[in-house]
């Protein structure tokens, strides 16, 4: 009506509702059986209909180029109707330009195919410079395309009921990045905007915190009485017990899409079971199959049974019925009588035996199979294992184990070809039981004695043979077929196919299983048919061989697959004189596949002129469990051909049958597979849940009751019951009878005239968002996108992986060696669009792998399970990959909406009373009186510094330091022409000189600024930082050594900085023996002592001012906490240039008077054990190190603990090993370090951490006498909402956090909401504010930002304590009282019982040092605000690093509103693309975020500062400036 110009919105609501109902009825058609409209005749006209919209000119010309000579188009999957539909769907997208940003790939990352003939694909003829320019242009091209061309956006077609993860936003002025991460419902036809530009984010932008919107979730506690009493006694908060956590919490996470009211529903009546024709009784049918062989062996000995072909397609040998009988008899006799002793035979009747024969030797297999039947042992035919790691060989091992197989029969040639050990024995295949191998060649068989006759009983219910079957998950199970089933099945096939004695049958299928076995080995022998077997290897060499055999032997029946029809068509031009008029039945084994229609039609079109009659094509449907389900009988000459069903894909995805009347692009043409087998009864039941009968217009699983089916999965009774003993129920749930049915695994329906239609298989079913999609349909659509230039048609795998509570579709195909990068990407993006338009489902991942690298089945098909396994394990090694999580992940939770909440004193007080919360604040113990704030006087303390560098040891007492400092002061005053208070840069390697120069500056009254010297081998990267600090600090002079002075003035340095503008440089190597006229004493303690410059993790250079008073209080605080008396020896392995490292290296020992052993961390690179051996040699009790030192030892020395032990390294003396850091404690690293060096005597209690920040260098430090640092597990979901909720260890979504050390004396800490600046309760995450006499007095300057001084150093709470001045650390954390934490950190449960019995609770609490523990979670500047939630980069990076063994390190940041993950690849470059899906999966699963860009780089690319912290903002800037030289950049759009 809208087309006629009627404005529907103007009509009343009732009228509009009625019109909508009418539209619905019209679109759905009538229910019931009438719903299957059938198109008469074959719809195989290759010319597209004139009204169909054709593809655009550019794509048409592209397709014209794609046609190759020699019929390169694969007719197997081709349906002209389907191709036309795909082209029409793509034409809708009008994509003249490439729709997605192409991934960036380093040229070396191209993986070459193992084929010798392959040439590496060449992206362009550009030089390397042009290639790098192209990389640089990639991001700006994205921007340009977005702003200029509306064609850039992809026309997304998502079903109106589903919610898309892409918000439809448009660019108003080109300055607002579209939000592709939020989840909002959108109508089909809306657009997805890709990130348009590289937009920087201001550094201060992420400093906003989230407002508090809700409290922690109250939970009930169900724990035993005894523990409950203990909990009550200890007044711990009740936490959810462990059991509650392991219930799936998907309901509270996943966004459940609302049901679409327009979803088609079945409307027909309940189906009535369909009966096959009765199985006729023929008088001369044998009582058992072995009896038939005995009869033909005696009466028709010279009649040919089997002809085998050689590799060229010529007959190799013919086995007569006489020879088959005599050899089988010999084998049966040998198996029963010659494989052991008479008293202890190896085989008994009923034992299972593996048959291991190649397809190229069918004669040996026939003899072995019938020999086993005659010996009454059960044959289990399996494939020949090619290697120990053969695809699927482990699953075959499971089959052999479940069937109890210990003996394998094989041929001599096959045995020689099996992989051997160096001793010549056959290797133990992975997962296989121990096997004994028996060769069955005639020369090794014994002729039976005249009085021996095999026992041939009438067919009964004993197992005759076991056929293997692979499940969707890859598990291989054995379907047992009884003797009576085997015989009945042969009789039913004989009746259905009308087999006659003496006919000739050409078999192209595998004779070990399925149709090849049933027709070509069993039924043929029953009817004395001459079988000509054409092995797979022959078909590869000579695709026309089976057609030639039909022509030469005038064969009446041929047994083929669609693949064989296609191959014959490809090669038919060479054969002029072929005649197929003798065929009365061309059985198509995979005729149940949706694309078999086009294969059959195309084959008929080509060979009808060679005598092929249309009515002889007989598709059939089979199942390993039910054997043959249905087969089309050959029609009478001239009779009308069976009709086709043209079904709506949309209806099929909802499991209902709807005739496609509207959009022929989304139609599926299905041919019938004939009627069900004689003597069988068939129902259609719902594929999931109870086996309820379907309605007539509903798709369901076909179940069969027949004597001619499998009986069980051998050795697996549990699975057997669910498959072989199904009793269908009606709508009310009542059983329809007592006879059991067998599930076939086929999905289909019954059409008019009781014809069976199959639309797919359960194992190929992909359930995405509640809708069913068939893997074969997706293959057909992908291959209709003209992939001739890009991929091999027959080598494509479609499967689903479960990611974030739903199945996601993955397509993997083999790429042609000559396909260009651009062609591949073009094809991939068109496949995405075609599948989206036709199937209305988004692809999660599309991967192209090099030619011949996908795992194959023995018959050449793609091994789907193995491919899926490789994909999930990162062993697929794709050469191109496209991830599209934004379009197909539609069940993300809704983004959190920030609520503006006014937090004031009243609400805080009420909250305190109601929830019983404590204000989150903590105080260190009393500092006492700082006795002397003059650091200069302290230099005369009797302390000593020992610097250990490799073999050299340099020692200096305080007196020696004092003398050296005086010399430096005299030189400064003489040569520096300095004023009091000028800044002087100290540029020294770690050592005594640095300490002397520092005190020399204090004596002279100038302000020292310690700077890390530039690296001589990397001046271009390190010298600019030195220059920046010199410029920012406005240094008047540089003190350094002679070698460094030469470097500063060198030609190499001039390439990076202007060397002519250095301030005065004084070298202090050879100083005159002069004393200064006087030593400067600061008039007040508030005067500046030194400047501390450091680059923060966000990449900002900040210098903080440290006064003499702050230095003295800090040193006293550390002295009290760590009990640093003058008799102590402390080992320090830290960089001495900033933070706590500088304080411990230069100040602490002078203040406290203890001896310091200083180990420069750089020395560990040349001598790894230096630090640990020093601790052992000097029997050090207290040591300080950085995370980078600890990581170096863990990675480098972890495997050498025995060697260290033999060298006498003993760490039992170490009482405290404190890691100095400005970050969250790295729990995994400290635990690894403790475990690795436990064998050297290191106590696990020794390792702890410290915490400081720019505003206060030391807030927490684990003392020697304090309690062990506590560890808690917090719920990550709550943490993203700025809530702290404790959970049990091992709970899903739990994050272990370690206390950052005990709060130092004189320090007060409070947790504050960074936005409202109000104090928070202890169940909240907030910013850590600190009040302490040793806080820095302010920023010297912040490079580029001078306004933060008051905000960071002298800020006040908005209420509570408005007069106290606090310093903002910029770190998020929380405070918990230790008695409220998990008590297992203190003792085991048994110790608890003993302890509580012997002590009263009060005594116990006096025995434990209770304190408020500070837990640091992460830097506020670095948090990522995505989807309204707060994420900490380290958590995402931890998940990413676990995703694949080759990820050495990772870092994350945001670009516009996209999450970017950078991963360092430690393996080979061919693994680079494996990481993309794994990284995307793990972040989606564990953090509910979609990764926007995945960047794979070389090891060492992620910048790390001297403290071992990642410089994520530097990395971000390098990425945006295209300076990373990535191996691969994937844009997950």
GROMACS .gro file of N, CA and C in nm, residues 823-910:
model
  264
  823UNK      N    1   4.251  -0.921  -0.426
  823UNK     CA    2   4.144  -1.010  -0.474
  823UNK      C    3   4.086  -1.091  -0.359
  824UNK      N    4   4.175  -1.143  -0.275
  824UNK     CA    5   4.129  -1.226  -0.162
  824UNK      C    6   4.041  -1.144  -0.070
  825UNK      N    7   4.086  -1.025  -0.038
  825UNK     CA    8   4.010  -0.942   0.055
  825UNK      C    9   3.875  -0.902  -0.007
  826UNK      N   10   3.878  -0.875  -0.138
  826UNK     CA   11   3.755  -0.839  -0.209
  826UNK      C   12   3.656  -0.955  -0.201
  827UNK      N   13   3.708  -1.077  -0.229
  827UNK     CA   14   3.620  -1.194  -0.226
  827UNK      C   15   3.563  -1.214  -0.085
  828UNK      N   16   3.649  -1.200   0.016
  828UNK     CA   17   3.604  -1.222   0.154
  828UNK      C   18   3.492  -1.123   0.191
  829UNK      N   19   3.511  -0.996   0.155
  829UNK     CA   20   3.410  -0.899   0.195
  829UNK      C   21   3.280  -0.922   0.119
  830UNK      N   22   3.289  -0.974  -0.005
  830UNK     CA   23   3.166  -1.003  -0.079
  830UNK      C   24   3.095  -1.126  -0.022
  831UNK      N   25   3.173  -1.223   0.024
  831UNK     CA   26   3.110  -1.341   0.088
  831UNK      C   27   3.032  -1.298   0.212
  832UNK      N   28   3.092  -1.208   0.291
  832UNK     CA   29   3.023  -1.157   0.410
  832UNK      C   30   2.888  -1.098   0.372
  833UNK      N   31   2.889  -1.016   0.267
  833UNK     CA   32   2.766  -0.949   0.228
  833UNK      C   33   2.663  -1.049   0.175
  834UNK      N   34   2.710  -1.146   0.094
  834UNK     CA   35   2.618  -1.243   0.035
  834UNK      C   36   2.551  -1.327   0.143
  835UNK      N   37   2.630  -1.376   0.239
  835UNK     CA   38   2.574  -1.461   0.345
  835UNK      C   39   2.480  -1.379   0.433
  836UNK      N   40   2.517  -1.254   0.455
  836UNK     CA   41   2.432  -1.167   0.535
  836UNK      C   42   2.297  -1.144   0.466
  837UNK      N   43   2.300  -1.120   0.335
  837UNK     CA   44   2.177  -1.091   0.263
  837UNK      C   45   2.089  -1.214   0.249
  838UNK      N   46   2.152  -1.327   0.213
  838UNK     CA   47   2.071  -1.445   0.179
  838UNK      C   48   2.030  -1.523   0.303
  839UNK      N   49   2.122  -1.538   0.397
  839UNK     CA   50   2.092  -1.621   0.516
  839UNK      C   51   2.056  -1.537   0.638
  840UNK      N   52   2.073  -1.407   0.628
  840UNK     CA   53   2.047  -1.316   0.739
  840UNK      C   54   2.120  -1.360   0.866
  841UNK      N   55   2.246  -1.389   0.849
  841UNK     CA   56   2.330  -1.423   0.964
  841UNK      C   57   2.469  -1.364   0.940
  842UNK      N   58   2.531  -1.314   1.047
  842UNK     CA   59   2.664  -1.255   1.033
  842UNK      C   60   2.770  -1.360   1.050
  843UNK      N   61   2.877  -1.351   0.971
  843UNK     CA   62   2.993  -1.440   0.988
  843UNK      C   63   3.081  -1.384   1.098
  844UNK      N   64   3.135  -1.472   1.180
  844UNK     CA   65   3.225  -1.429   1.287
  844UNK      C   66   3.367  -1.418   1.233
  845UNK      N   67   3.406  -1.516   1.152
  845UNK     CA   68   3.543  -1.517   1.102
  845UNK      C   69   3.548  -1.584   0.966
  846UNK      N   70   3.625  -1.526   0.877
  846UNK     CA   71   3.648  -1.585   0.745
  846UNK      C   72   3.799  -1.590   0.728
  847UNK      N   73   3.852  -1.711   0.710
  847UNK     CA   74   3.998  -1.727   0.704
  847UNK      C   75   4.037  -1.798   0.576
  848UNK      N   76   4.143  -1.752   0.513
  848UNK     CA   77   4.200  -1.821   0.396
  848UNK      C   78   4.336  -1.876   0.436
  849UNK      N   79   4.359  -2.003   0.405
  849UNK     CA   80   4.487  -2.066   0.439
  849UNK      C   81   4.560  -2.100   0.309
  850UNK      N   82   4.693  -2.115   0.313
  850UNK     CA   83   4.766  -2.151   0.190
  850UNK      C   84   4.718  -2.285   0.134
  851UNK      N   85   4.740  -2.303   0.003
  851UNK     CA   86   4.696  -2.426  -0.064
  851UNK      C   87   4.755  -2.549   0.002
  852UNK      N   88   4.673  -2.655   0.009
  852UNK     CA   89   4.716  -2.786   0.061
  852UNK      C   90   4.757  -2.785   0.208
  853UNK      N   91   4.698  -2.697   0.288
  853UNK     CA   92   4.736  -2.698   0.430
  853UNK      C   93   4.622  -2.740   0.522
  854UNK      N   94   4.498  -2.749   0.471
  854UNK     CA   95   4.389  -2.794   0.558
  854UNK      C   96   4.400  -2.944   0.578
  855UNK      N   97   4.368  -2.993   0.699
  855UNK     CA   98   4.373  -3.139   0.720
  855UNK      C   99   4.267  -3.209   0.635
  856UNK      N  100   4.305  -3.318   0.571
  856UNK     CA  101   4.214  -3.390   0.481
  856UNK      C  102   4.172  -3.524   0.542
  857UNK      N  103   4.054  -3.570   0.502
  857UNK     CA  104   4.013  -3.707   0.536
  857UNK      C  105   4.082  -3.801   0.437
  858UNK      N  106   4.084  -3.932   0.465
  858UNK     CA  107   4.153  -4.024   0.374
  858UNK      C  108   4.101  -4.017   0.230
  859UNK      N  109   3.974  -3.975   0.212
  859UNK     CA  110   3.920  -3.969   0.076
  859UNK      C  111   3.928  -3.829   0.017
  860UNK      N  112   4.008  -3.741   0.079
  860UNK     CA  113   4.034  -3.613   0.016
  860UNK      C  114   3.944  -3.499   0.058
  861UNK      N  115   3.840  -3.526   0.135
  861UNK     CA  116   3.754  -3.418   0.183
  861UNK      C  117   3.824  -3.341   0.295
  862UNK      N  118   3.771  -3.226   0.331
  862UNK     CA  119   3.830  -3.148   0.440
  862UNK      C  120   3.786  -3.207   0.574
  863UNK      N  121   3.882  -3.229   0.662
  863UNK     CA  122   3.852  -3.283   0.797
  863UNK      C  123   3.803  -3.167   0.884
  864UNK      N  124   3.670  -3.153   0.895
  864UNK     CA  125   3.611  -3.036   0.961
  864UNK      C  126   3.654  -3.027   1.108
  865UNK      N  127   3.645  -3.139   1.180
  865UNK     CA  128   3.675  -3.135   1.325
  865UNK      C  129   3.819  -3.095   1.350
  866UNK      N  130   3.909  -3.149   1.269
  866UNK     CA  131   4.050  -3.117   1.286
  866UNK      C  132   4.076  -2.970   1.252
  867UNK      N  133   4.007  -2.922   1.146
  867UNK     CA  134   4.021  -2.780   1.108
  867UNK      C  135   3.974  -2.691   1.222
  868UNK      N  136   3.861  -2.728   1.281
  868UNK     CA  137   3.807  -2.649   1.393
  868UNK      C  138   3.904  -2.651   1.511
  869UNK      N  139   3.959  -2.769   1.538
  869UNK     CA  140   4.056  -2.783   1.648
  869UNK      C  141   4.177  -2.694   1.623
  870UNK      N  142   4.228  -2.695   1.499
  870UNK     CA  143   4.343  -2.611   1.465
  870UNK      C  144   4.310  -2.464   1.480
  871UNK      N  145   4.188  -2.427   1.443
  871UNK     CA  146   4.145  -2.287   1.455
  871UNK      C  147   4.145  -2.244   1.602
  872UNK      N  148   4.089  -2.330   1.687
  872UNK     CA  149   4.077  -2.294   1.830
  872UNK      C  150   4.211  -2.299   1.902
  873UNK      N  151   4.304  -2.382   1.852
  873UNK     CA  152   4.434  -2.394   1.919
  873UNK      C  153   4.539  -2.300   1.858
  874UNK      N  154   4.502  -2.230   1.750
  874UNK     CA  155   4.598  -2.140   1.686
  874UNK      C  156   4.699  -2.212   1.601
  875UNK      N  157   4.659  -2.324   1.539
  875UNK     CA  158   4.750  -2.399   1.451
  875UNK      C  159   4.705  -2.397   1.306
  876UNK      N  160   4.616  -2.305   1.271
  876UNK     CA  161   4.561  -2.304   1.135
  876UNK      C  162   4.655  -2.233   1.037
  877UNK      N  163   4.729  -2.132   1.086
  877UNK     CA  164   4.822  -2.051   1.005
  877UNK      C  165   4.756  -1.992   0.881
  878UNK      N  166   4.654  -1.908   0.896
  878UNK     CA  167   4.592  -1.848   0.778
  878UNK      C  168   4.686  -1.748   0.711
  879UNK      N  169   4.661  -1.722   0.581
  879UNK     CA  170   4.737  -1.616   0.514
  879UNK      C  171   4.650  -1.492   0.498
  880UNK      N  172   4.521  -1.505   0.520
  880UNK     CA  173   4.430  -1.390   0.521
  880UNK      C  174   4.319  -1.419   0.619
  881UNK      N  175   4.276  -1.318   0.691
  881UNK     CA  176   4.169  -1.341   0.788
  881UNK      C  177   4.084  -1.215   0.800
  882UNK      N  178   3.956  -1.236   0.820
  882UNK     CA  179   3.863  -1.124   0.838
  882UNK      C  180   3.771  -1.161   0.953
  883UNK      N  181   3.779  -1.083   1.060
  883UNK     CA  182   3.691  -1.106   1.176
  883UNK      C  183   3.581  -1.000   1.173
  884UNK      N  184   3.459  -1.042   1.198
  884UNK     CA  185   3.346  -0.948   1.197
  884UNK      C  186   3.264  -0.960   1.325
  885UNK      N  187   3.326  -0.945   1.442
  885UNK     CA  188   3.249  -0.964   1.565
  885UNK      C  189   3.142  -0.857   1.585
  886UNK      N  190   3.167  -0.734   1.536
  886UNK     CA  191   3.069  -0.628   1.560
  886UNK      C  192   2.934  -0.660   1.499
  887UNK      N  193   2.934  -0.732   1.386
  887UNK     CA  194   2.806  -0.755   1.319
  887UNK      C  195   2.735  -0.878   1.371
  888UNK      N  196   2.808  -0.976   1.426
  888UNK     CA  197   2.738  -1.099   1.462
  888UNK      C  198   2.722  -1.120   1.613
  889UNK      N  199   2.796  -1.046   1.695
  889UNK     CA  200   2.778  -1.062   1.840
  889UNK      C  201   2.669  -0.963   1.882
  890UNK      N  202   2.548  -1.017   1.895
  890UNK     CA  203   2.434  -0.929   1.924
  890UNK      C  204   2.381  -0.948   2.066
  891UNK      N  205   2.451  -1.030   2.146
  891UNK     CA  206   2.398  -1.057   2.280
  891UNK      C  207   2.484  -0.994   2.390
  892UNK      N  208   2.561  -0.890   2.355
  892UNK     CA  209   2.640  -0.822   2.459
  892UNK      C  210   2.546  -0.756   2.558
  893UNK      N  211   2.586  -0.748   2.685
  893UNK     CA  212   2.500  -0.678   2.782
  893UNK      C  213   2.487  -0.532   2.744
  894UNK      N  214   2.377  -0.472   2.789
  894UNK     CA  215   2.356  -0.330   2.756
  894UNK      C  216   2.466  -0.247   2.819
  895UNK      N  217   2.509  -0.140   2.749
  895UNK     CA  218   2.610  -0.053   2.810
  895UNK      C  219   2.555   0.010   2.937
  896UNK      N  220   2.643   0.031   3.034
  896UNK     CA  221   2.601   0.092   3.160
  896UNK      C  222   2.577   0.242   3.138
  897UNK      N  223   2.465   0.287   3.185
  897UNK     CA  224   2.433   0.430   3.176
  897UNK      C  225   2.476   0.497   3.305
  898UNK      N  226   2.554   0.604   3.296
  898UNK     CA  227   2.594   0.676   3.416
  898UNK      C  228   2.477   0.757   3.469
  899UNK      N  229   2.451   0.744   3.598
  899UNK     CA  230   2.343   0.820   3.660
  899UNK      C  231   2.404   0.937   3.736
  900UNK      N  232   2.357   1.059   3.710
  900UNK     CA  233   2.408   1.171   3.790
  900UNK      C  234   2.358   1.159   3.933
  901UNK      N  235   2.449   1.135   4.025
  901UNK     CA  236   2.408   1.117   4.165
  901UNK      C  237   2.476   1.224   4.249
  902UNK      N  238   2.400   1.292   4.332
  902UNK     CA  239   2.458   1.389   4.425
  902UNK      C  240   2.498   1.316   4.551
  903UNK      N  241   2.627   1.310   4.576
  903UNK     CA  242   2.674   1.243   4.697
  903UNK      C  243   2.709   1.350   4.798
  904UNK      N  244   2.647   1.345   4.913
  904UNK     CA  245   2.676   1.444   5.017
  904UNK      C  246   2.693   1.376   5.150
  905UNK      N  247   2.724   1.453   5.253
  905UNK     CA  248   2.748   1.394   5.386
  905UNK      C  249   2.628   1.315   5.436
  906UNK      N  250   2.506   1.364   5.409
  906UNK     CA  251   2.387   1.296   5.463
  906UNK      C  252   2.375   1.157   5.403
  907UNK      N  253   2.386   1.149   5.271
  907UNK     CA  254   2.368   1.017   5.209
  907UNK      C  255   2.478   0.923   5.251
  908UNK      N  256   2.598   0.976   5.273
  908UNK     CA  257   2.708   0.891   5.316
  908UNK      C  258   2.678   0.835   5.454
  909UNK      N  259   2.626   0.921   5.539
  909UNK     CA  260   2.596   0.881   5.676
  909UNK      C  261   2.487   0.776   5.677
  910UNK      N  262   2.383   0.799   5.599
  910UNK     CA  263   2.273   0.702   5.590
  910UNK      C  264   2.326   0.571   5.538
   0.00000   0.00000   0.00000
